[in-house]
Amino acid sequence: MKHKLLLLTLAISSSVSFAEDYSQFQAFDNQISIGYGMKEDQVTNNNNTVNNLSDSSMVNFEGERLLNNGIWIDLNANMTFNQGEANIANNPVISNYGFNGKVGYAFQVVNTHLLVTPYFIGGVNNNGLNIPTNNVPVNLTANEFFATAGGGGRIEYRINNSILVYADQNAAYNKNRTSNNEIGSDDDFYSYTSTIGAKFNLVKDFQLGVKAFYTNYQPDAGVKQTGNYLQAQSSSGALVSLGLTY
């Protein structure tokens, strides 16, 4: 009986000792926010000439949660507006609005200071294609979208109780779900997004966030190469957000 009690005590103490405490990171990652930013889109033609596509503004809504068991959830809705028109024949993808979610598991590499989170990403994004027909733009409707799925990783470093910095990298496949005849059903593409940012908890329950991002879009190798078709594009920008922690 004594041996059983000893083994039970050791098992309980072992599970407690290995339990992760995420409270220091939860102070930053349990937040809801609204952000405003600017971005620039560029496209690369077949002759490798880079043309400036347009500058635009964007609004971003985000809800983030790091659970006690280490599961990390991030929900993001965004909208692009004041978007300039392209002056090139074959236009790239520009998302006018989208909804995306990330789900991952957080590992504390350096206790209370460094957090590494691999995750899955999925969502739907309005393709925002501006396909020209006889040089006249044809704006697609709200029902035209891409289904997005992929994965990525996130590294967070907590400098102190007020400042946290992070870097995020993901890759996704975007399946064309449009029904517009100007776009082929095989016009799928890959997207690779790099983000760096910081969160500032300078006042209780209030958070200031800043981030910069770069996305590279590459058409699938199976994309048609005649008529109106997708071309390589990049998008870069920055965003400032105001949020509440909980």
PDB file of N, CA, C and O in Angstrom, residues 116-184:
ATOM      1  N   VAL A 116       6.968  29.135 -29.014  1.00  0.00           N
ATOM      2  CA  VAL A 116       6.974  28.698 -30.406  1.00  0.00           C
ATOM      3  C   VAL A 116       5.656  27.978 -30.690  1.00  0.00           C
ATOM      4  O   VAL A 116       5.295  27.038 -29.978  1.00  0.00           O
ATOM      5  N   THR A 117       4.947  28.412 -31.731  1.00  0.00           N
ATOM      6  CA  THR A 117       3.617  27.876 -32.011  1.00  0.00           C
ATOM      7  C   THR A 117       3.478  27.468 -33.474  1.00  0.00           C
ATOM      8  O   THR A 117       3.317  28.326 -34.347  1.00  0.00           O
ATOM      9  N   PRO A 118       3.550  26.185 -33.793  1.00  0.00           N
ATOM     10  CA  PRO A 118       3.183  25.734 -35.142  1.00  0.00           C
ATOM     11  C   PRO A 118       1.663  25.720 -35.250  1.00  0.00           C
ATOM     12  O   PRO A 118       0.966  25.423 -34.275  1.00  0.00           O
ATOM     13  N   TYR A 119       1.125  26.025 -36.450  1.00  0.00           N
ATOM     14  CA  TYR A 119      -0.330  26.123 -36.561  1.00  0.00           C
ATOM     15  C   TYR A 119      -0.814  25.764 -37.961  1.00  0.00           C
ATOM     16  O   TYR A 119      -0.052  25.743 -38.935  1.00  0.00           O
ATOM     17  N   PHE A 120      -2.116  25.514 -38.046  1.00  0.00           N
ATOM     18  CA  PHE A 120      -2.817  25.350 -39.313  1.00  0.00           C
ATOM     19  C   PHE A 120      -3.596  26.623 -39.607  1.00  0.00           C
ATOM     20  O   PHE A 120      -4.039  27.310 -38.685  1.00  0.00           O
ATOM     21  N   ILE A 121      -3.768  26.940 -40.891  1.00  0.00           N
ATOM     22  CA  ILE A 121      -4.525  28.122 -41.276  1.00  0.00           C
ATOM     23  C   ILE A 121      -5.571  27.737 -42.320  1.00  0.00           C
ATOM     24  O   ILE A 121      -5.338  26.865 -43.163  1.00  0.00           O
ATOM     25  N   GLY A 122      -6.735  28.362 -42.234  1.00  0.00           N
ATOM     26  CA  GLY A 122      -7.789  28.117 -43.205  1.00  0.00           C
ATOM     27  C   GLY A 122      -8.714  29.313 -43.280  1.00  0.00           C
ATOM     28  O   GLY A 122      -8.827  30.092 -42.325  1.00  0.00           O
ATOM     29  N   GLY A 123      -9.367  29.513 -44.424  1.00  0.00           N
ATOM     30  CA  GLY A 123     -10.281  30.625 -44.544  1.00  0.00           C
ATOM     31  C   GLY A 123     -10.830  30.779 -45.938  1.00  0.00           C
ATOM     32  O   GLY A 123     -10.613  29.934 -46.822  1.00  0.00           O
ATOM     33  N   VAL A 124     -11.567  31.856 -46.136  1.00  0.00           N
ATOM     34  CA  VAL A 124     -12.100  32.220 -47.443  1.00  0.00           C
ATOM     35  C   VAL A 124     -11.738  33.677 -47.702  1.00  0.00           C
ATOM     36  O   VAL A 124     -11.800  34.518 -46.801  1.00  0.00           O
ATOM     37  N   ASN A 125     -11.348  33.980 -48.936  1.00  0.00           N
ATOM     38  CA  ASN A 125     -10.928  35.318 -49.303  1.00  0.00           C
ATOM     39  C   ASN A 125     -11.527  35.709 -50.648  1.00  0.00           C
ATOM     40  O   ASN A 125     -11.363  34.984 -51.628  1.00  0.00           O
ATOM     41  N   ASN A 126     -12.232  36.818 -50.655  1.00  0.00           N
ATOM     42  CA  ASN A 126     -12.760  37.333 -51.906  1.00  0.00           C
ATOM     43  C   ASN A 126     -11.594  37.592 -52.841  1.00  0.00           C
ATOM     44  O   ASN A 126     -10.612  38.221 -52.472  1.00  0.00           O
ATOM     45  N   ASN A 127     -11.663  37.079 -54.063  1.00  0.00           N
ATOM     46  CA  ASN A 127     -10.485  37.157 -54.920  1.00  0.00           C
ATOM     47  C   ASN A 127     -10.208  38.559 -55.439  1.00  0.00           C
ATOM     48  O   ASN A 127      -9.094  38.871 -55.820  1.00  0.00           O
ATOM     49  N   GLY A 128     -11.223  39.426 -55.481  1.00  0.00           N
ATOM     50  CA  GLY A 128     -10.980  40.809 -55.866  1.00  0.00           C
ATOM     51  C   GLY A 128     -10.340  40.974 -57.223  1.00  0.00           C
ATOM     52  O   GLY A 128      -9.707  41.998 -57.501  1.00  0.00           O
ATOM     53  N   LEU A 129     -10.456  40.006 -58.084  1.00  0.00           N
ATOM     54  CA  LEU A 129      -9.814  40.099 -59.387  1.00  0.00           C
ATOM     55  C   LEU A 129     -10.424  41.216 -60.219  1.00  0.00           C
ATOM     56  O   LEU A 129     -11.618  41.443 -60.218  1.00  0.00           O
ATOM     57  N   ASN A 130      -9.573  41.921 -60.920  1.00  0.00           N
ATOM     58  CA  ASN A 130      -9.996  43.009 -61.789  1.00  0.00           C
ATOM     59  C   ASN A 130      -9.568  42.623 -63.200  1.00  0.00           C
ATOM     60  O   ASN A 130      -8.586  43.123 -63.729  1.00  0.00           O
ATOM     61  N   ILE A 131     -10.287  41.691 -63.792  1.00  0.00           N
ATOM     62  CA  ILE A 131      -9.883  41.108 -65.063  1.00  0.00           C
ATOM     63  C   ILE A 131     -10.345  41.991 -66.215  1.00  0.00           C
ATOM     64  O   ILE A 131     -11.530  42.298 -66.336  1.00  0.00           O
ATOM     65  N   PRO A 132      -9.448  42.440 -67.075  1.00  0.00           N
ATOM     66  CA  PRO A 132      -9.855  43.300 -68.178  1.00  0.00           C
ATOM     67  C   PRO A 132     -10.416  42.522 -69.357  1.00  0.00           C
ATOM     68  O   PRO A 132      -9.918  41.468 -69.717  1.00  0.00           O
ATOM     69  N   THR A 133     -11.478  43.021 -69.919  1.00  0.00           N
ATOM     70  CA  THR A 133     -12.020  42.497 -71.162  1.00  0.00           C
ATOM     71  C   THR A 133     -12.006  43.643 -72.168  1.00  0.00           C
ATOM     72  O   THR A 133     -12.727  44.629 -71.995  1.00  0.00           O
ATOM     73  N   ASN A 134     -11.163  43.517 -73.185  1.00  0.00           N
ATOM     74  CA  ASN A 134     -10.965  44.615 -74.137  1.00  0.00           C
ATOM     75  C   ASN A 134     -10.546  45.892 -73.411  1.00  0.00           C
ATOM     76  O   ASN A 134     -11.042  46.988 -73.683  1.00  0.00           O
ATOM     77  N   ASN A 135      -9.648  45.699 -72.407  1.00  0.00           N
ATOM     78  CA  ASN A 135      -9.096  46.793 -71.627  1.00  0.00           C
ATOM     79  C   ASN A 135     -10.119  47.484 -70.733  1.00  0.00           C
ATOM     80  O   ASN A 135      -9.866  48.554 -70.192  1.00  0.00           O
ATOM     81  N   VAL A 136     -11.304  46.895 -70.571  1.00  0.00           N
ATOM     82  CA  VAL A 136     -12.312  47.431 -69.651  1.00  0.00           C
ATOM     83  C   VAL A 136     -12.381  46.513 -68.434  1.00  0.00           C
ATOM     84  O   VAL A 136     -12.672  45.324 -68.572  1.00  0.00           O
ATOM     85  N   PRO A 137     -12.082  47.035 -67.213  1.00  0.00           N
ATOM     86  CA  PRO A 137     -12.079  46.181 -66.027  1.00  0.00           C
ATOM     87  C   PRO A 137     -13.438  45.546 -65.780  1.00  0.00           C
ATOM     88  O   PRO A 137     -14.482  46.165 -65.969  1.00  0.00           O
ATOM     89  N   VAL A 138     -13.420  44.280 -65.348  1.00  0.00           N
ATOM     90  CA  VAL A 138     -14.632  43.560 -64.969  1.00  0.00           C
ATOM     91  C   VAL A 138     -14.500  43.207 -63.498  1.00  0.00           C
ATOM     92  O   VAL A 138     -13.719  42.333 -63.128  1.00  0.00           O
ATOM     93  N   ASN A 139     -15.230  43.903 -62.651  1.00  0.00           N
ATOM     94  CA  ASN A 139     -15.139  43.651 -61.214  1.00  0.00           C
ATOM     95  C   ASN A 139     -15.998  42.454 -60.833  1.00  0.00           C
ATOM     96  O   ASN A 139     -17.193  42.412 -61.150  1.00  0.00           O
ATOM     97  N   LEU A 140     -15.397  41.494 -60.159  1.00  0.00           N
ATOM     98  CA  LEU A 140     -16.129  40.303 -59.780  1.00  0.00           C
ATOM     99  C   LEU A 140     -17.025  40.583 -58.579  1.00  0.00           C
ATOM    100  O   LEU A 140     -16.830  41.535 -57.845  1.00  0.00           O
ATOM    101  N   THR A 141     -18.011  39.740 -58.371  1.00  0.00           N
ATOM    102  CA  THR A 141     -18.986  39.957 -57.319  1.00  0.00           C
ATOM    103  C   THR A 141     -18.501  39.378 -56.002  1.00  0.00           C
ATOM    104  O   THR A 141     -17.467  38.716 -55.923  1.00  0.00           O
ATOM    105  N   ALA A 142     -19.311  39.596 -54.972  1.00  0.00           N
ATOM    106  CA  ALA A 142     -18.943  39.115 -53.639  1.00  0.00           C
ATOM    107  C   ALA A 142     -18.945  37.598 -53.550  1.00  0.00           C
ATOM    108  O   ALA A 142     -18.431  37.026 -52.597  1.00  0.00           O
ATOM    109  N   ASN A 143     -19.545  36.931 -54.532  1.00  0.00           N
ATOM    110  CA  ASN A 143     -19.610  35.469 -54.490  1.00  0.00           C
ATOM    111  C   ASN A 143     -18.355  34.811 -55.055  1.00  0.00           C
ATOM    112  O   ASN A 143     -18.245  33.598 -55.060  1.00  0.00           O
ATOM    113  N   GLU A 144     -17.444  35.607 -55.592  1.00  0.00           N
ATOM    114  CA  GLU A 144     -16.221  35.057 -56.166  1.00  0.00           C
ATOM    115  C   GLU A 144     -15.132  35.030 -55.085  1.00  0.00           C
ATOM    116  O   GLU A 144     -14.792  36.065 -54.528  1.00  0.00           O
ATOM    117  N   PHE A 145     -14.584  33.858 -54.792  1.00  0.00           N
ATOM    118  CA  PHE A 145     -13.626  33.791 -53.700  1.00  0.00           C
ATOM    119  C   PHE A 145     -12.667  32.619 -53.887  1.00  0.00           C
ATOM    120  O   PHE A 145     -12.871  31.744 -54.726  1.00  0.00           O
ATOM    121  N   PHE A 146     -11.616  32.644 -53.072  1.00  0.00           N
ATOM    122  CA  PHE A 146     -10.666  31.543 -52.983  1.00  0.00           C
ATOM    123  C   PHE A 146     -10.807  30.882 -51.614  1.00  0.00           C
ATOM    124  O   PHE A 146     -10.967  31.561 -50.599  1.00  0.00           O
ATOM    125  N   ALA A 147     -10.734  29.559 -51.579  1.00  0.00           N
ATOM    126  CA  ALA A 147     -10.684  28.812 -50.326  1.00  0.00           C
ATOM    127  C   ALA A 147      -9.215  28.599 -49.969  1.00  0.00           C
ATOM    128  O   ALA A 147      -8.432  28.105 -50.771  1.00  0.00           O
ATOM    129  N   THR A 148      -8.837  28.985 -48.763  1.00  0.00           N
ATOM    130  CA  THR A 148      -7.434  29.003 -48.342  1.00  0.00           C
ATOM    131  C   THR A 148      -7.164  27.938 -47.282  1.00  0.00           C
ATOM    132  O   THR A 148      -7.948  27.779 -46.347  1.00  0.00           O
ATOM    133  N   ALA A 149      -6.060  27.208 -47.428  1.00  0.00           N
ATOM    134  CA  ALA A 149      -5.654  26.217 -46.432  1.00  0.00           C
ATOM    135  C   ALA A 149      -4.137  26.105 -46.435  1.00  0.00           C
ATOM    136  O   ALA A 149      -3.500  26.165 -47.487  1.00  0.00           O
ATOM    137  N   GLY A 150      -3.536  25.961 -45.243  1.00  0.00           N
ATOM    138  CA  GLY A 150      -2.076  25.852 -45.167  1.00  0.00           C
ATOM    139  C   GLY A 150      -1.598  25.713 -43.739  1.00  0.00           C
ATOM    140  O   GLY A 150      -2.344  25.289 -42.850  1.00  0.00           O
ATOM    141  N   GLY A 151      -0.363  26.079 -43.518  1.00  0.00           N
ATOM    142  CA  GLY A 151       0.232  25.967 -42.194  1.00  0.00           C
ATOM    143  C   GLY A 151       1.342  26.980 -42.008  1.00  0.00           C
ATOM    144  O   GLY A 151       1.773  27.648 -42.952  1.00  0.00           O
ATOM    145  N   GLY A 152       1.782  27.102 -40.766  1.00  0.00           N
ATOM    146  CA  GLY A 152       2.837  28.074 -40.485  1.00  0.00           C
ATOM    147  C   GLY A 152       3.391  27.919 -39.092  1.00  0.00           C
ATOM    148  O   GLY A 152       3.099  26.948 -38.379  1.00  0.00           O
ATOM    149  N   GLY A 153       4.198  28.889 -38.700  1.00  0.00           N
ATOM    150  CA  GLY A 153       4.817  28.895 -37.385  1.00  0.00           C
ATOM    151  C   GLY A 153       4.966  30.308 -36.861  1.00  0.00           C
ATOM    152  O   GLY A 153       5.088  31.260 -37.631  1.00  0.00           O
ATOM    153  N   ARG A 154       4.942  30.436 -35.549  1.00  0.00           N
ATOM    154  CA  ARG A 154       4.984  31.746 -34.901  1.00  0.00           C
ATOM    155  C   ARG A 154       5.958  31.685 -33.724  1.00  0.00           C
ATOM    156  O   ARG A 154       5.929  30.725 -32.937  1.00  0.00           O
ATOM    157  N   ILE A 155       6.807  32.676 -33.601  1.00  0.00           N
ATOM    158  CA  ILE A 155       7.741  32.782 -32.474  1.00  0.00           C
ATOM    159  C   ILE A 155       7.448  34.075 -31.732  1.00  0.00           C
ATOM    160  O   ILE A 155       7.407  35.155 -32.339  1.00  0.00           O
ATOM    161  N   GLU A 156       7.230  33.979 -30.426  1.00  0.00           N
ATOM    162  CA  GLU A 156       6.958  35.159 -29.606  1.00  0.00           C
ATOM    163  C   GLU A 156       8.029  35.279 -28.521  1.00  0.00           C
ATOM    164  O   GLU A 156       8.379  34.288 -27.874  1.00  0.00           O
ATOM    165  N   TYR A 157       8.520  36.490 -28.340  1.00  0.00           N
ATOM    166  CA  TYR A 157       9.501  36.734 -27.281  1.00  0.00           C
ATOM    167  C   TYR A 157       8.968  37.822 -26.359  1.00  0.00           C
ATOM    168  O   TYR A 157       8.720  38.956 -26.788  1.00  0.00           O
ATOM    169  N   ARG A 158       8.756  37.467 -25.102  1.00  0.00           N
ATOM    170  CA  ARG A 158       8.245  38.412 -24.111  1.00  0.00           C
ATOM    171  C   ARG A 158       9.424  39.126 -23.450  1.00  0.00           C
ATOM    172  O   ARG A 158      10.177  38.540 -22.700  1.00  0.00           O
ATOM    173  N   ILE A 159       9.598  40.393 -23.800  1.00  0.00           N
ATOM    174  CA  ILE A 159      10.714  41.167 -23.252  1.00  0.00           C
ATOM    175  C   ILE A 159      10.501  41.433 -21.769  1.00  0.00           C
ATOM    176  O   ILE A 159      11.403  41.245 -20.947  1.00  0.00           O
ATOM    177  N   ASN A 160       9.302  41.876 -21.433  1.00  0.00           N
ATOM    178  CA  ASN A 160       8.919  42.098 -20.038  1.00  0.00           C
ATOM    179  C   ASN A 160       7.402  42.046 -19.960  1.00  0.00           C
ATOM    180  O   ASN A 160       6.750  41.578 -20.887  1.00  0.00           O
ATOM    181  N   ASN A 161       6.835  42.515 -18.857  1.00  0.00           N
ATOM    182  CA  ASN A 161       5.387  42.446 -18.689  1.00  0.00           C
ATOM    183  C   ASN A 161       4.634  43.429 -19.572  1.00  0.00           C
ATOM    184  O   ASN A 161       3.388  43.392 -19.613  1.00  0.00           O
ATOM    185  N   SER A 162       5.344  44.309 -20.265  1.00  0.00           N
ATOM    186  CA  SER A 162       4.691  45.334 -21.076  1.00  0.00           C
ATOM    187  C   SER A 162       4.938  45.188 -22.569  1.00  0.00           C
ATOM    188  O   SER A 162       4.177  45.739 -23.370  1.00  0.00           O
ATOM    189  N   ILE A 163       5.982  44.474 -22.978  1.00  0.00           N
ATOM    190  CA  ILE A 163       6.351  44.426 -24.394  1.00  0.00           C
ATOM    191  C   ILE A 163       6.601  42.986 -24.835  1.00  0.00           C
ATOM    192  O   ILE A 163       7.348  42.244 -24.188  1.00  0.00           O
ATOM    193  N   LEU A 164       5.991  42.623 -25.955  1.00  0.00           N
ATOM    194  CA  LEU A 164       6.213  41.318 -26.581  1.00  0.00           C
ATOM    195  C   LEU A 164       6.421  41.539 -28.076  1.00  0.00           C
ATOM    196  O   LEU A 164       5.704  42.318 -28.700  1.00  0.00           O
ATOM    197  N   VAL A 165       7.425  40.862 -28.642  1.00  0.00           N
ATOM    198  CA  VAL A 165       7.669  40.927 -30.083  1.00  0.00           C
ATOM    199  C   VAL A 165       7.464  39.541 -30.674  1.00  0.00           C
ATOM    200  O   VAL A 165       7.611  38.523 -29.979  1.00  0.00           O
ATOM    201  N   TYR A 166       7.121  39.485 -31.969  1.00  0.00           N
ATOM    202  CA  TYR A 166       6.861  38.187 -32.581  1.00  0.00           C
ATOM    203  C   TYR A 166       7.199  38.201 -34.064  1.00  0.00           C
ATOM    204  O   TYR A 166       7.278  39.264 -34.700  1.00  0.00           O
ATOM    205  N   ALA A 167       7.385  37.002 -34.596  1.00  0.00           N
ATOM    206  CA  ALA A 167       7.590  36.790 -36.030  1.00  0.00           C
ATOM    207  C   ALA A 167       6.724  35.620 -36.449  1.00  0.00           C
ATOM    208  O   ALA A 167       6.582  34.637 -35.715  1.00  0.00           O
ATOM    209  N   ASP A 168       6.124  35.732 -37.637  1.00  0.00           N
ATOM    210  CA  ASP A 168       5.172  34.736 -38.103  1.00  0.00           C
ATOM    211  C   ASP A 168       5.433  34.439 -39.570  1.00  0.00           C
ATOM    212  O   ASP A 168       5.646  35.350 -40.367  1.00  0.00           O
ATOM    213  N   GLN A 169       5.430  33.152 -39.924  1.00  0.00           N
ATOM    214  CA  GLN A 169       5.631  32.747 -41.317  1.00  0.00           C
ATOM    215  C   GLN A 169       4.636  31.654 -41.656  1.00  0.00           C
ATOM    216  O   GLN A 169       4.502  30.670 -40.918  1.00  0.00           O
ATOM    217  N   ASN A 170       3.904  31.818 -42.769  1.00  0.00           N
ATOM    218  CA  ASN A 170       3.002  30.751 -43.182  1.00  0.00           C
ATOM    219  C   ASN A 170       2.989  30.604 -44.689  1.00  0.00           C
ATOM    220  O   ASN A 170       3.394  31.506 -45.433  1.00  0.00           O
ATOM    221  N   ALA A 171       2.540  29.448 -45.141  1.00  0.00           N
ATOM    222  CA  ALA A 171       2.372  29.141 -46.560  1.00  0.00           C
ATOM    223  C   ALA A 171       0.990  28.544 -46.729  1.00  0.00           C
ATOM    224  O   ALA A 171       0.542  27.735 -45.908  1.00  0.00           O
ATOM    225  N   ALA A 172       0.287  28.933 -47.803  1.00  0.00           N
ATOM    226  CA  ALA A 172      -1.080  28.466 -48.003  1.00  0.00           C
ATOM    227  C   ALA A 172      -1.348  28.207 -49.477  1.00  0.00           C
ATOM    228  O   ALA A 172      -0.719  28.810 -50.356  1.00  0.00           O
ATOM    229  N   TYR A 173      -2.283  27.300 -49.720  1.00  0.00           N
ATOM    230  CA  TYR A 173      -2.755  27.038 -51.079  1.00  0.00           C
ATOM    231  C   TYR A 173      -4.145  27.644 -51.209  1.00  0.00           C
ATOM    232  O   TYR A 173      -5.006  27.455 -50.338  1.00  0.00           O
ATOM    233  N   ASN A 174      -4.374  28.383 -52.281  1.00  0.00           N
ATOM    234  CA  ASN A 174      -5.622  29.095 -52.469  1.00  0.00           C
ATOM    235  C   ASN A 174      -6.353  28.520 -53.681  1.00  0.00           C
ATOM    236  O   ASN A 174      -5.919  28.693 -54.826  1.00  0.00           O
ATOM    237  N   LYS A 175      -7.459  27.849 -53.404  1.00  0.00           N
ATOM    238  CA  LYS A 175      -8.233  27.175 -54.431  1.00  0.00           C
ATOM    239  C   LYS A 175      -9.281  28.120 -55.002  1.00  0.00           C
ATOM    240  O   LYS A 175     -10.118  28.646 -54.280  1.00  0.00           O
ATOM    241  N   ASN A 176      -9.222  28.326 -56.316  1.00  0.00           N
ATOM    242  CA  ASN A 176     -10.149  29.227 -56.971  1.00  0.00           C
ATOM    243  C   ASN A 176     -11.559  28.639 -56.997  1.00  0.00           C
ATOM    244  O   ASN A 176     -11.782  27.558 -57.526  1.00  0.00           O
ATOM    245  N   ARG A 177     -12.512  29.383 -56.426  1.00  0.00           N
ATOM    246  CA  ARG A 177     -13.906  28.930 -56.396  1.00  0.00           C
ATOM    247  C   ARG A 177     -14.806  29.845 -57.221  1.00  0.00           C
ATOM    248  O   ARG A 177     -16.022  29.837 -57.067  1.00  0.00           O
ATOM    249  N   THR A 178     -14.221  30.658 -58.098  1.00  0.00           N
ATOM    250  CA  THR A 178     -15.009  31.601 -58.872  1.00  0.00           C
ATOM    251  C   THR A 178     -15.844  30.897 -59.936  1.00  0.00           C
ATOM    252  O   THR A 178     -15.485  29.835 -60.431  1.00  0.00           O
ATOM    253  N   SER A 179     -16.950  31.534 -60.288  1.00  0.00           N
ATOM    254  CA  SER A 179     -17.796  31.031 -61.369  1.00  0.00           C
ATOM    255  C   SER A 179     -17.772  31.979 -62.563  1.00  0.00           C
ATOM    256  O   SER A 179     -18.480  31.770 -63.536  1.00  0.00           O
ATOM    257  N   ASN A 180     -16.919  33.023 -62.465  1.00  0.00           N
ATOM    258  CA  ASN A 180     -16.845  33.984 -63.548  1.00  0.00           C
ATOM    259  C   ASN A 180     -16.122  33.370 -64.742  1.00  0.00           C
ATOM    260  O   ASN A 180     -15.056  32.772 -64.605  1.00  0.00           O
ATOM    261  N   ASN A 181     -16.684  33.517 -65.925  1.00  0.00           N
ATOM    262  CA  ASN A 181     -16.117  32.883 -67.114  1.00  0.00           C
ATOM    263  C   ASN A 181     -14.776  33.477 -67.528  1.00  0.00           C
ATOM    264  O   ASN A 181     -14.041  32.875 -68.306  1.00  0.00           O
ATOM    265  N   GLU A 182     -14.450  34.675 -67.005  1.00  0.00           N
ATOM    266  CA  GLU A 182     -13.181  35.290 -67.373  1.00  0.00           C
ATOM    267  C   GLU A 182     -12.007  34.604 -66.682  1.00  0.00           C
ATOM    268  O   GLU A 182     -10.862  34.754 -67.065  1.00  0.00           O
ATOM    269  N   ILE A 183     -12.310  33.837 -65.622  1.00  0.00           N
ATOM    270  CA  ILE A 183     -11.248  33.200 -64.841  1.00  0.00           C
ATOM    271  C   ILE A 183     -11.363  31.694 -65.000  1.00  0.00           C
ATOM    272  O   ILE A 183     -12.438  31.126 -64.847  1.00  0.00           O
ATOM    273  N   GLY A 184     -10.257  31.032 -65.274  1.00  0.00           N
ATOM    274  CA  GLY A 184     -10.280  29.581 -65.390  1.00  0.00           C
ATOM    275  C   GLY A 184     -10.356  28.926 -64.024  1.00  0.00           C
ATOM    276  O   GLY A 184      -9.847  29.447 -63.036  1.00  0.00           O
TER     277      GLY A 184
END
